[in-house]
């Protein structure tokens, strides 16, 4: 483990940026994560086109009760971009497991949002000896998820995945479009802070990032397939859904039928990105 000043323009008091070197692991790059606080370990996993600072308003509410680790998933945020690397669900899950193993974290609470929620669940399935509990916030485990956000989001993702023009579109992120797509995941549109958009746009200018973004969008069907792993999780599971999340009632009911012992909470008026608009609720549920 090596320590470094984060390149992020967003600072969270009491938290520093660290890096895990690949240590000879083929196809894997350096992983960046934030760490701070005190208490039992809690790991935060973000979603598509975001990063560890996605949890900037949740972390201060947890740091007195937990030692918090917020990971930048491979190629995203300030983790290393490795040419030719896989961004499929098993590769992303391997990065989460690498964090837990290399830091020797045990009795861990895993908290993920959207894509990160699926990774929290599949990691728990693989590592029952290390995971104490899982909070899965609006898991992205259904078809056409982001396309349900808005017509604009549907057009953007379709375009990014298209041959020939896709790589070009993936490298062009006008601020108004980025903001509109993110607000499509919020019940309270004012919860999107301008400095967070600044940070995401800065990260998006990293060499090779457009390839990462395109690959991650292309990998999303794998997160739907990974739902088959949920029943293997031994730790207690708490599903948290925003009332205005992209998931449909049938999607949520399917998880209730699959995991009847799991706990389910609905957050009134909240959308897909609960940790941006209602970090107080997420923190209270982790108390």
PDB file of C-alpha atoms in Angstrom:
ATOM      1  CA  UNK A   1       0.000   0.000   0.000  1.00  0.00           C
ATOM      2  CA  UNK A   2       1.321   3.426  -0.889  1.00  0.00           C
ATOM      3  CA  UNK A   3       0.019   6.815   0.166  1.00  0.00           C
ATOM      4  CA  UNK A   4      -0.321   9.847  -2.071  1.00  0.00           C
ATOM      5  CA  UNK A   5      -2.120  13.148  -2.209  1.00  0.00           C
ATOM      6  CA  UNK A   6      -5.332  12.660  -4.130  1.00  0.00           C
ATOM      7  CA  UNK A   7      -5.661  14.373  -7.472  1.00  0.00           C
ATOM      8  CA  UNK A   8      -9.298  14.994  -6.671  1.00  0.00           C
ATOM      9  CA  UNK A   9     -10.441  18.566  -6.255  1.00  0.00           C
ATOM     10  CA  UNK A  10     -12.842  17.463  -3.511  1.00  0.00           C
ATOM     11  CA  UNK A  11     -11.495  17.026   0.007  1.00  0.00           C
ATOM     12  CA  UNK A  12     -13.183  15.175   2.837  1.00  0.00           C
ATOM     13  CA  UNK A  13     -11.826  16.256   6.254  1.00  0.00           C
ATOM     14  CA  UNK A  14     -10.075  13.440   8.092  1.00  0.00           C
ATOM     15  CA  UNK A  15      -9.695  11.295   4.970  1.00  0.00           C
ATOM     16  CA  UNK A  16      -6.632  10.664   2.829  1.00  0.00           C
ATOM     17  CA  UNK A  17      -6.112   9.083  -0.551  1.00  0.00           C
ATOM     18  CA  UNK A  18      -4.138   5.826  -0.777  1.00  0.00           C
ATOM     19  CA  UNK A  19      -3.123   3.456  -3.550  1.00  0.00           C
ATOM     20  CA  UNK A  20      -2.854  -0.315  -3.816  1.00  0.00           C
ATOM     21  CA  UNK A  21      -0.194  -1.390  -6.285  1.00  0.00           C
ATOM     22  CA  UNK A  22      -0.987  -4.380  -8.500  1.00  0.00           C
ATOM     23  CA  UNK A  23       1.892  -6.482  -7.079  1.00  0.00           C
ATOM     24  CA  UNK A  24       2.296  -8.505 -10.265  1.00  0.00           C
ATOM     25  CA  UNK A  25      -1.391  -9.248 -10.765  1.00  0.00           C
ATOM     26  CA  UNK A  26      -1.827  -9.484 -14.536  1.00  0.00           C
ATOM     27  CA  UNK A  27      -4.130  -6.950 -16.178  1.00  0.00           C
ATOM     28  CA  UNK A  28      -4.716  -5.006 -12.974  1.00  0.00           C
ATOM     29  CA  UNK A  29      -3.630  -1.462 -12.277  1.00  0.00           C
ATOM     30  CA  UNK A  30      -3.131   0.643  -9.204  1.00  0.00           C
ATOM     31  CA  UNK A  31      -6.301   1.155  -7.189  1.00  0.00           C
ATOM     32  CA  UNK A  32      -6.999   4.400  -5.379  1.00  0.00           C
ATOM     33  CA  UNK A  33      -9.171   4.577  -2.289  1.00  0.00           C
ATOM     34  CA  UNK A  34     -10.058   6.997   0.492  1.00  0.00           C
ATOM     35  CA  UNK A  35      -9.716   5.936   4.120  1.00  0.00           C
ATOM     36  CA  UNK A  36     -10.387   7.447   7.520  1.00  0.00           C
ATOM     37  CA  UNK A  37     -12.581   7.255  10.586  1.00  0.00           C
ATOM     38  CA  UNK A  38     -12.499   4.721  13.401  1.00  0.00           C
ATOM     39  CA  UNK A  39     -14.372   1.557  14.248  1.00  0.00           C
ATOM     40  CA  UNK A  40     -15.371  -1.561  12.335  1.00  0.00           C
ATOM     41  CA  UNK A  41     -14.490  -1.527   8.617  1.00  0.00           C
ATOM     42  CA  UNK A  42     -17.056  -0.294   6.100  1.00  0.00           C
ATOM     43  CA  UNK A  43     -16.364  -0.295   2.345  1.00  0.00           C
ATOM     44  CA  UNK A  44     -18.205   2.013  -0.066  1.00  0.00           C
ATOM     45  CA  UNK A  45     -18.616   1.064  -3.732  1.00  0.00           C
ATOM     46  CA  UNK A  46     -19.713   3.646  -6.300  1.00  0.00           C
ATOM     47  CA  UNK A  47     -21.456   3.264  -9.643  1.00  0.00           C
ATOM     48  CA  UNK A  48     -20.919   3.945 -13.350  1.00  0.00           C
ATOM     49  CA  UNK A  49     -19.054   7.149 -14.290  1.00  0.00           C
ATOM     50  CA  UNK A  50     -18.566   8.202 -10.673  1.00  0.00           C
ATOM     51  CA  UNK A  51     -15.880   7.684  -8.026  1.00  0.00           C
ATOM     52  CA  UNK A  52     -15.148   7.536  -4.294  1.00  0.00           C
ATOM     53  CA  UNK A  53     -16.210  11.167  -3.791  1.00  0.00           C
ATOM     54  CA  UNK A  54     -19.726  10.094  -4.722  1.00  0.00           C
ATOM     55  CA  UNK A  55     -19.998   9.358  -0.979  1.00  0.00           C
ATOM     56  CA  UNK A  56     -18.629  12.725   0.176  1.00  0.00           C
ATOM     57  CA  UNK A  57     -21.795  13.623   2.135  1.00  0.00           C
ATOM     58  CA  UNK A  58     -22.276  10.144   3.594  1.00  0.00           C
ATOM     59  CA  UNK A  59     -18.705   9.619   4.841  1.00  0.00           C
ATOM     60  CA  UNK A  60     -18.729  12.356   7.526  1.00  0.00           C
ATOM     61  CA  UNK A  61     -21.873  10.794   8.981  1.00  0.00           C
ATOM     62  CA  UNK A  62     -20.126   7.418   9.336  1.00  0.00           C
ATOM     63  CA  UNK A  63     -16.565   8.203  10.356  1.00  0.00           C
ATOM     64  CA  UNK A  64     -17.237   8.230  14.109  1.00  0.00           C
ATOM     65  CA  UNK A  65     -18.666   4.701  13.975  1.00  0.00           C
ATOM     66  CA  UNK A  66     -16.680   3.046  11.197  1.00  0.00           C
ATOM     67  CA  UNK A  67     -13.277   3.004   9.596  1.00  0.00           C
ATOM     68  CA  UNK A  68     -14.471   3.905   6.118  1.00  0.00           C
ATOM     69  CA  UNK A  69     -12.855   2.852   2.845  1.00  0.00           C
ATOM     70  CA  UNK A  70     -14.227   4.335  -0.397  1.00  0.00           C
ATOM     71  CA  UNK A  71     -12.779   2.643  -3.480  1.00  0.00           C
ATOM     72  CA  UNK A  72     -12.296   4.037  -6.963  1.00  0.00           C
ATOM     73  CA  UNK A  73     -13.203   1.041  -9.108  1.00  0.00           C
ATOM     74  CA  UNK A  74     -10.658   0.069 -11.813  1.00  0.00           C
ATOM     75  CA  UNK A  75     -10.108   2.775 -14.404  1.00  0.00           C
ATOM     76  CA  UNK A  76     -12.535   5.137 -12.708  1.00  0.00           C
ATOM     77  CA  UNK A  77     -11.906   8.127 -10.480  1.00  0.00           C
ATOM     78  CA  UNK A  78      -8.149   8.182  -9.938  1.00  0.00           C
ATOM     79  CA  UNK A  79      -7.498   4.444 -10.177  1.00  0.00           C
ATOM     80  CA  UNK A  80      -5.095   3.485 -12.943  1.00  0.00           C
ATOM     81  CA  UNK A  81      -6.347   3.040 -16.502  1.00  0.00           C
ATOM     82  CA  UNK A  82      -4.801  -0.139 -17.922  1.00  0.00           C
ATOM     83  CA  UNK A  83      -5.034  -0.545 -21.719  1.00  0.00           C
ATOM     84  CA  UNK A  84      -6.943  -3.672 -22.650  1.00  0.00           C
ATOM     85  CA  UNK A  85      -8.184  -4.319 -19.109  1.00  0.00           C
ATOM     86  CA  UNK A  86     -11.558  -5.932 -18.535  1.00  0.00           C
ATOM     87  CA  UNK A  87     -14.340  -3.922 -16.939  1.00  0.00           C
ATOM     88  CA  UNK A  88     -16.796  -6.796 -16.725  1.00  0.00           C
ATOM     89  CA  UNK A  89     -18.406  -7.580 -13.382  1.00  0.00           C
ATOM     90  CA  UNK A  90     -15.940 -10.366 -12.410  1.00  0.00           C
ATOM     91  CA  UNK A  91     -12.972  -8.016 -12.971  1.00  0.00           C
ATOM     92  CA  UNK A  92     -14.566  -5.245 -10.922  1.00  0.00           C
ATOM     93  CA  UNK A  93     -15.435  -7.719  -8.181  1.00  0.00           C
ATOM     94  CA  UNK A  94     -11.826  -8.925  -8.187  1.00  0.00           C
ATOM     95  CA  UNK A  95     -10.723  -5.357  -7.435  1.00  0.00           C
ATOM     96  CA  UNK A  96     -13.046  -5.168  -4.421  1.00  0.00           C
ATOM     97  CA  UNK A  97     -11.764  -8.518  -3.173  1.00  0.00           C
ATOM     98  CA  UNK A  98      -8.221  -7.275  -3.681  1.00  0.00           C
ATOM     99  CA  UNK A  99      -8.924  -4.321  -1.385  1.00  0.00           C
ATOM    100  CA  UNK A 100     -10.366  -6.547   1.330  1.00  0.00           C
ATOM    101  CA  UNK A 101      -7.567  -9.105   1.050  1.00  0.00           C
ATOM    102  CA  UNK A 102      -4.591  -6.759   0.757  1.00  0.00           C
ATOM    103  CA  UNK A 103      -5.779  -4.627   3.701  1.00  0.00           C
ATOM    104  CA  UNK A 104      -6.860  -7.798   5.543  1.00  0.00           C
ATOM    105  CA  UNK A 105     -10.285  -6.348   6.297  1.00  0.00           C
ATOM    106  CA  UNK A 106     -12.618  -8.598   8.284  1.00  0.00           C
ATOM    107  CA  UNK A 107     -16.089  -8.225   9.738  1.00  0.00           C
ATOM    108  CA  UNK A 108     -16.730  -5.792   6.890  1.00  0.00           C
ATOM    109  CA  UNK A 109     -19.932  -3.927   6.089  1.00  0.00           C
ATOM    110  CA  UNK A 110     -20.188  -3.531   2.311  1.00  0.00           C
ATOM    111  CA  UNK A 111     -22.264  -0.614   1.023  1.00  0.00           C
ATOM    112  CA  UNK A 112     -22.776  -0.099  -2.689  1.00  0.00           C
ATOM    113  CA  UNK A 113     -25.016   2.012  -4.867  1.00  0.00           C
ATOM    114  CA  UNK A 114     -26.335   0.912  -8.278  1.00  0.00           C
ATOM    115  CA  UNK A 115     -23.542  -1.050  -9.968  1.00  0.00           C
ATOM    116  CA  UNK A 116     -21.649  -0.897  -6.673  1.00  0.00           C
ATOM    117  CA  UNK A 117     -24.590  -2.563  -4.918  1.00  0.00           C
ATOM    118  CA  UNK A 118     -24.309  -5.564  -7.221  1.00  0.00           C
ATOM    119  CA  UNK A 119     -20.570  -5.730  -6.550  1.00  0.00           C
ATOM    120  CA  UNK A 120     -21.193  -5.603  -2.808  1.00  0.00           C
ATOM    121  CA  UNK A 121     -23.507  -8.602  -3.096  1.00  0.00           C
ATOM    122  CA  UNK A 122     -21.285 -10.698  -5.375  1.00  0.00           C
ATOM    123  CA  UNK A 123     -18.208  -9.912  -3.267  1.00  0.00           C
ATOM    124  CA  UNK A 124     -20.119 -11.046  -0.185  1.00  0.00           C
ATOM    125  CA  UNK A 125     -21.016 -14.258  -1.999  1.00  0.00           C
ATOM    126  CA  UNK A 126     -17.312 -14.891  -2.682  1.00  0.00           C
ATOM    127  CA  UNK A 127     -15.968 -13.846   0.725  1.00  0.00           C
ATOM    128  CA  UNK A 128     -18.382 -14.943   3.478  1.00  0.00           C
ATOM    129  CA  UNK A 129     -15.497 -15.166   5.950  1.00  0.00           C
ATOM    130  CA  UNK A 130     -14.791 -11.423   5.629  1.00  0.00           C
ATOM    131  CA  UNK A 131     -18.220  -9.827   5.148  1.00  0.00           C
ATOM    132  CA  UNK A 132     -20.465  -9.030   8.092  1.00  0.00           C
ATOM    133  CA  UNK A 133     -23.383  -7.388   6.242  1.00  0.00           C
ATOM    134  CA  UNK A 134     -24.390  -5.805   2.945  1.00  0.00           C
ATOM    135  CA  UNK A 135     -26.385  -2.686   2.163  1.00  0.00           C
ATOM    136  CA  UNK A 136     -27.417  -2.675  -1.493  1.00  0.00           C
ATOM    137  CA  UNK A 137     -28.738   0.741  -2.536  1.00  0.00           C
ATOM    138  CA  UNK A 138     -30.753   0.698  -5.765  1.00  0.00           C
ATOM    139  CA  UNK A 139     -28.912  -2.304  -7.247  1.00  0.00           C
ATOM    140  CA  UNK A 140     -28.487  -2.128 -11.023  1.00  0.00           C
ATOM    141  CA  UNK A 141     -29.721  -5.649 -11.778  1.00  0.00           C
ATOM    142  CA  UNK A 142     -32.463  -5.107 -14.379  1.00  0.00           C
ATOM    143  CA  UNK A 143     -32.557  -4.367 -18.100  1.00  0.00           C
ATOM    144  CA  UNK A 144     -32.363  -0.866 -19.585  1.00  0.00           C
ATOM    145  CA  UNK A 145     -31.611   0.751 -16.236  1.00  0.00           C
ATOM    146  CA  UNK A 146     -30.054   4.083 -17.188  1.00  0.00           C
ATOM    147  CA  UNK A 147     -32.236   4.226 -20.300  1.00  0.00           C
ATOM    148  CA  UNK A 148     -35.228   4.528 -17.954  1.00  0.00           C
ATOM    149  CA  UNK A 149     -33.753   7.715 -16.535  1.00  0.00           C
ATOM    150  CA  UNK A 150     -34.620   9.953 -19.479  1.00  0.00           C
ATOM    151  CA  UNK A 151     -34.714  10.085 -23.258  1.00  0.00           C
ATOM    152  CA  UNK A 152     -31.425  11.992 -23.192  1.00  0.00           C
ATOM    153  CA  UNK A 153     -29.697   9.288 -21.145  1.00  0.00           C
ATOM    154  CA  UNK A 154     -31.056   6.614 -23.483  1.00  0.00           C
ATOM    155  CA  UNK A 155     -29.695   8.449 -26.524  1.00  0.00           C
ATOM    156  CA  UNK A 156     -26.304   9.087 -24.919  1.00  0.00           C
ATOM    157  CA  UNK A 157     -25.713   5.479 -23.844  1.00  0.00           C
ATOM    158  CA  UNK A 158     -26.954   4.112 -27.174  1.00  0.00           C
ATOM    159  CA  UNK A 159     -24.626   6.481 -28.995  1.00  0.00           C
ATOM    160  CA  UNK A 160     -21.603   5.676 -26.814  1.00  0.00           C
ATOM    161  CA  UNK A 161     -22.045   1.949 -27.484  1.00  0.00           C
ATOM    162  CA  UNK A 162     -22.520   2.375 -31.244  1.00  0.00           C
ATOM    163  CA  UNK A 163     -19.707   1.250 -33.575  1.00  0.00           C
ATOM    164  CA  UNK A 164     -17.519   3.895 -35.239  1.00  0.00           C
ATOM    165  CA  UNK A 165     -19.174   6.924 -33.620  1.00  0.00           C
ATOM    166  CA  UNK A 166     -19.246   5.443 -30.094  1.00  0.00           C
ATOM    167  CA  UNK A 167     -15.596   6.107 -29.181  1.00  0.00           C
ATOM    168  CA  UNK A 168     -15.960   9.703 -30.364  1.00  0.00           C
ATOM    169  CA  UNK A 169     -19.106  10.314 -28.326  1.00  0.00           C
ATOM    170  CA  UNK A 170     -17.570   8.687 -25.251  1.00  0.00           C
ATOM    171  CA  UNK A 171     -14.811  11.288 -25.331  1.00  0.00           C
ATOM    172  CA  UNK A 172     -17.172  14.257 -25.572  1.00  0.00           C
ATOM    173  CA  UNK A 173     -18.991  15.214 -22.368  1.00  0.00           C
ATOM    174  CA  UNK A 174     -20.537  18.674 -22.491  1.00  0.00           C
ATOM    175  CA  UNK A 175     -21.263  19.918 -18.993  1.00  0.00           C
ATOM    176  CA  UNK A 176     -25.010  20.470 -19.595  1.00  0.00           C
ATOM    177  CA  UNK A 177     -25.431  16.889 -20.827  1.00  0.00           C
ATOM    178  CA  UNK A 178     -23.424  15.383 -17.962  1.00  0.00           C
ATOM    179  CA  UNK A 179     -25.474  17.376 -15.458  1.00  0.00           C
ATOM    180  CA  UNK A 180     -28.787  16.467 -17.087  1.00  0.00           C
ATOM    181  CA  UNK A 181     -27.984  12.742 -17.122  1.00  0.00           C
ATOM    182  CA  UNK A 182     -26.990  12.776 -13.440  1.00  0.00           C
ATOM    183  CA  UNK A 183     -30.061  14.784 -12.444  1.00  0.00           C
ATOM    184  CA  UNK A 184     -32.131  12.089 -14.132  1.00  0.00           C
ATOM    185  CA  UNK A 185     -31.131   9.870 -11.212  1.00  0.00           C
ATOM    186  CA  UNK A 186     -32.248  12.331  -8.542  1.00  0.00           C
ATOM    187  CA  UNK A 187     -35.607  13.028  -6.989  1.00  0.00           C
ATOM    188  CA  UNK A 188     -34.197  16.296  -5.624  1.00  0.00           C
ATOM    189  CA  UNK A 189     -32.453  17.841  -8.635  1.00  0.00           C
ATOM    190  CA  UNK A 190     -30.671  20.389  -6.422  1.00  0.00           C
ATOM    191  CA  UNK A 191     -28.646  17.589  -4.792  1.00  0.00           C
ATOM    192  CA  UNK A 192     -26.185  17.590  -7.698  1.00  0.00           C
ATOM    193  CA  UNK A 193     -23.352  19.923  -6.633  1.00  0.00           C
ATOM    194  CA  UNK A 194     -21.407  21.851  -9.240  1.00  0.00           C
ATOM    195  CA  UNK A 195     -18.011  20.966  -7.757  1.00  0.00           C
ATOM    196  CA  UNK A 196     -18.885  17.272  -8.102  1.00  0.00           C
ATOM    197  CA  UNK A 197     -19.697  17.785 -11.780  1.00  0.00           C
ATOM    198  CA  UNK A 198     -16.362  19.634 -12.097  1.00  0.00           C
ATOM    199  CA  UNK A 199     -14.571  16.651 -10.592  1.00  0.00           C
ATOM    200  CA  UNK A 200     -16.269  14.120 -12.870  1.00  0.00           C
ATOM    201  CA  UNK A 201     -15.502  16.192 -15.949  1.00  0.00           C
ATOM    202  CA  UNK A 202     -11.859  16.523 -14.894  1.00  0.00           C
ATOM    203  CA  UNK A 203     -11.588  12.751 -14.455  1.00  0.00           C
ATOM    204  CA  UNK A 204     -13.254  12.248 -17.823  1.00  0.00           C
ATOM    205  CA  UNK A 205     -10.367  14.096 -19.472  1.00  0.00           C
ATOM    206  CA  UNK A 206      -7.812  11.520 -18.319  1.00  0.00           C
ATOM    207  CA  UNK A 207      -6.131   9.765 -21.283  1.00  0.00           C
ATOM    208  CA  UNK A 208      -7.969   6.540 -22.008  1.00  0.00           C
ATOM    209  CA  UNK A 209     -11.001   7.356 -19.866  1.00  0.00           C
ATOM    210  CA  UNK A 210     -13.409   7.383 -22.800  1.00  0.00           C
ATOM    211  CA  UNK A 211     -12.469   3.753 -23.487  1.00  0.00           C
ATOM    212  CA  UNK A 212     -13.105   2.884 -19.840  1.00  0.00           C
ATOM    213  CA  UNK A 213     -16.519   4.580 -19.864  1.00  0.00           C
ATOM    214  CA  UNK A 214     -17.548   2.824 -23.061  1.00  0.00           C
ATOM    215  CA  UNK A 215     -16.379  -0.544 -21.724  1.00  0.00           C
ATOM    216  CA  UNK A 216     -18.227  -0.095 -18.439  1.00  0.00           C
ATOM    217  CA  UNK A 217     -21.493   0.763 -20.199  1.00  0.00           C
ATOM    218  CA  UNK A 218     -21.032  -2.297 -22.427  1.00  0.00           C
ATOM    219  CA  UNK A 219     -20.491  -4.471 -19.336  1.00  0.00           C
ATOM    220  CA  UNK A 220     -23.815  -3.611 -17.657  1.00  0.00           C
ATOM    221  CA  UNK A 221     -25.645  -6.780 -18.854  1.00  0.00           C
ATOM    222  CA  UNK A 222     -23.155  -8.714 -16.747  1.00  0.00           C
ATOM    223  CA  UNK A 223     -24.511  -7.047 -13.626  1.00  0.00           C
ATOM    224  CA  UNK A 224     -27.975  -8.287 -14.483  1.00  0.00           C
ATOM    225  CA  UNK A 225     -26.593 -11.813 -14.857  1.00  0.00           C
ATOM    226  CA  UNK A 226     -24.719 -11.473 -11.553  1.00  0.00           C
ATOM    227  CA  UNK A 227     -28.057 -11.312  -9.760  1.00  0.00           C
ATOM    228  CA  UNK A 228     -27.951 -15.112  -9.875  1.00  0.00           C
ATOM    229  CA  UNK A 229     -25.248 -14.925  -7.183  1.00  0.00           C
ATOM    230  CA  UNK A 230     -27.398 -13.135  -4.592  1.00  0.00           C
ATOM    231  CA  UNK A 231     -28.768 -16.315  -3.051  1.00  0.00           C
ATOM    232  CA  UNK A 232     -25.207 -17.388  -2.181  1.00  0.00           C
ATOM    233  CA  UNK A 233     -24.717 -14.475   0.226  1.00  0.00           C
ATOM    234  CA  UNK A 234     -24.543 -15.660   3.827  1.00  0.00           C
ATOM    235  CA  UNK A 235     -24.417 -12.222   5.477  1.00  0.00           C
ATOM    236  CA  UNK A 236     -27.558 -10.192   6.269  1.00  0.00           C
ATOM    237  CA  UNK A 237     -28.693  -8.082   3.302  1.00  0.00           C
ATOM    238  CA  UNK A 238     -30.488  -4.744   3.391  1.00  0.00           C
ATOM    239  CA  UNK A 239     -31.929  -3.502   0.090  1.00  0.00           C
ATOM    240  CA  UNK A 240     -32.585   0.242  -0.018  1.00  0.00           C
ATOM    241  CA  UNK A 241     -34.628   1.668  -2.893  1.00  0.00           C
ATOM    242  CA  UNK A 242     -35.518   5.218  -3.765  1.00  0.00           C
ATOM    243  CA  UNK A 243     -39.230   5.701  -4.348  1.00  0.00           C
ATOM    244  CA  UNK A 244     -38.337   7.225  -7.736  1.00  0.00           C
ATOM    245  CA  UNK A 245     -35.529   4.813  -8.590  1.00  0.00           C
ATOM    246  CA  UNK A 246     -35.283   3.481 -12.141  1.00  0.00           C
ATOM    247  CA  UNK A 247     -36.172  -0.019 -10.923  1.00  0.00           C
ATOM    248  CA  UNK A 248     -39.800  -1.030 -11.343  1.00  0.00           C
ATOM    249  CA  UNK A 249     -42.010  -2.597  -8.710  1.00  0.00           C
ATOM    250  CA  UNK A 250     -41.593  -5.925 -10.507  1.00  0.00           C
ATOM    251  CA  UNK A 251     -37.772  -5.654 -10.267  1.00  0.00           C
ATOM    252  CA  UNK A 252     -37.934  -5.062  -6.523  1.00  0.00           C
ATOM    253  CA  UNK A 253     -40.492  -7.803  -6.014  1.00  0.00           C
ATOM    254  CA  UNK A 254     -38.225 -10.231  -7.853  1.00  0.00           C
ATOM    255  CA  UNK A 255     -35.483  -9.583  -5.297  1.00  0.00           C
ATOM    256  CA  UNK A 256     -37.956  -9.977  -2.436  1.00  0.00           C
ATOM    257  CA  UNK A 257     -38.971 -13.368  -3.791  1.00  0.00           C
ATOM    258  CA  UNK A 258     -35.354 -14.369  -4.355  1.00  0.00           C
ATOM    259  CA  UNK A 259     -34.241 -13.262  -0.872  1.00  0.00           C
ATOM    260  CA  UNK A 260     -37.237 -13.435   1.504  1.00  0.00           C
ATOM    261  CA  UNK A 261     -35.006 -13.020   4.585  1.00  0.00           C
ATOM    262  CA  UNK A 262     -33.505  -9.746   3.344  1.00  0.00           C
ATOM    263  CA  UNK A 263     -34.584  -6.384   4.731  1.00  0.00           C
ATOM    264  CA  UNK A 264     -36.153  -3.853   2.337  1.00  0.00           C
ATOM    265  CA  UNK A 265     -36.475  -0.092   2.812  1.00  0.00           C
ATOM    266  CA  UNK A 266     -37.987   2.495   0.482  1.00  0.00           C
ATOM    267  CA  UNK A 267     -36.816   6.114   0.735  1.00  0.00           C
ATOM    268  CA  UNK A 268     -39.637   8.550  -0.011  1.00  0.00           C
ATOM    269  CA  UNK A 269     -39.158  10.918  -2.959  1.00  0.00           C
ATOM    270  CA  UNK A 270     -35.576   9.754  -3.550  1.00  0.00           C
ATOM    271  CA  UNK A 271     -34.235   8.662  -6.913  1.00  0.00           C
ATOM    272  CA  UNK A 272     -31.380   6.410  -7.994  1.00  0.00           C
ATOM    273  CA  UNK A 273     -28.521   8.303  -6.321  1.00  0.00           C
ATOM    274  CA  UNK A 274     -29.706   8.191  -2.719  1.00  0.00           C
ATOM    275  CA  UNK A 275     -26.265   8.929  -1.251  1.00  0.00           C
ATOM    276  CA  UNK A 276     -26.219  12.259  -3.119  1.00  0.00           C
ATOM    277  CA  UNK A 277     -29.660  13.446  -2.056  1.00  0.00           C
ATOM    278  CA  UNK A 278     -30.391  11.610   1.203  1.00  0.00           C
ATOM    279  CA  UNK A 279     -27.076  10.717   2.855  1.00  0.00           C
ATOM    280  CA  UNK A 280     -28.766  11.272   6.216  1.00  0.00           C
ATOM    281  CA  UNK A 281     -31.131   8.369   5.554  1.00  0.00           C
ATOM    282  CA  UNK A 282     -28.363   6.048   4.418  1.00  0.00           C
ATOM    283  CA  UNK A 283     -26.330   6.922   7.528  1.00  0.00           C
ATOM    284  CA  UNK A 284     -29.279   6.334   9.837  1.00  0.00           C
ATOM    285  CA  UNK A 285     -29.859   2.907   8.300  1.00  0.00           C
ATOM    286  CA  UNK A 286     -26.216   2.042   9.037  1.00  0.00           C
ATOM    287  CA  UNK A 287     -26.411   3.144  12.668  1.00  0.00           C
TER     288      UNK A 287
END
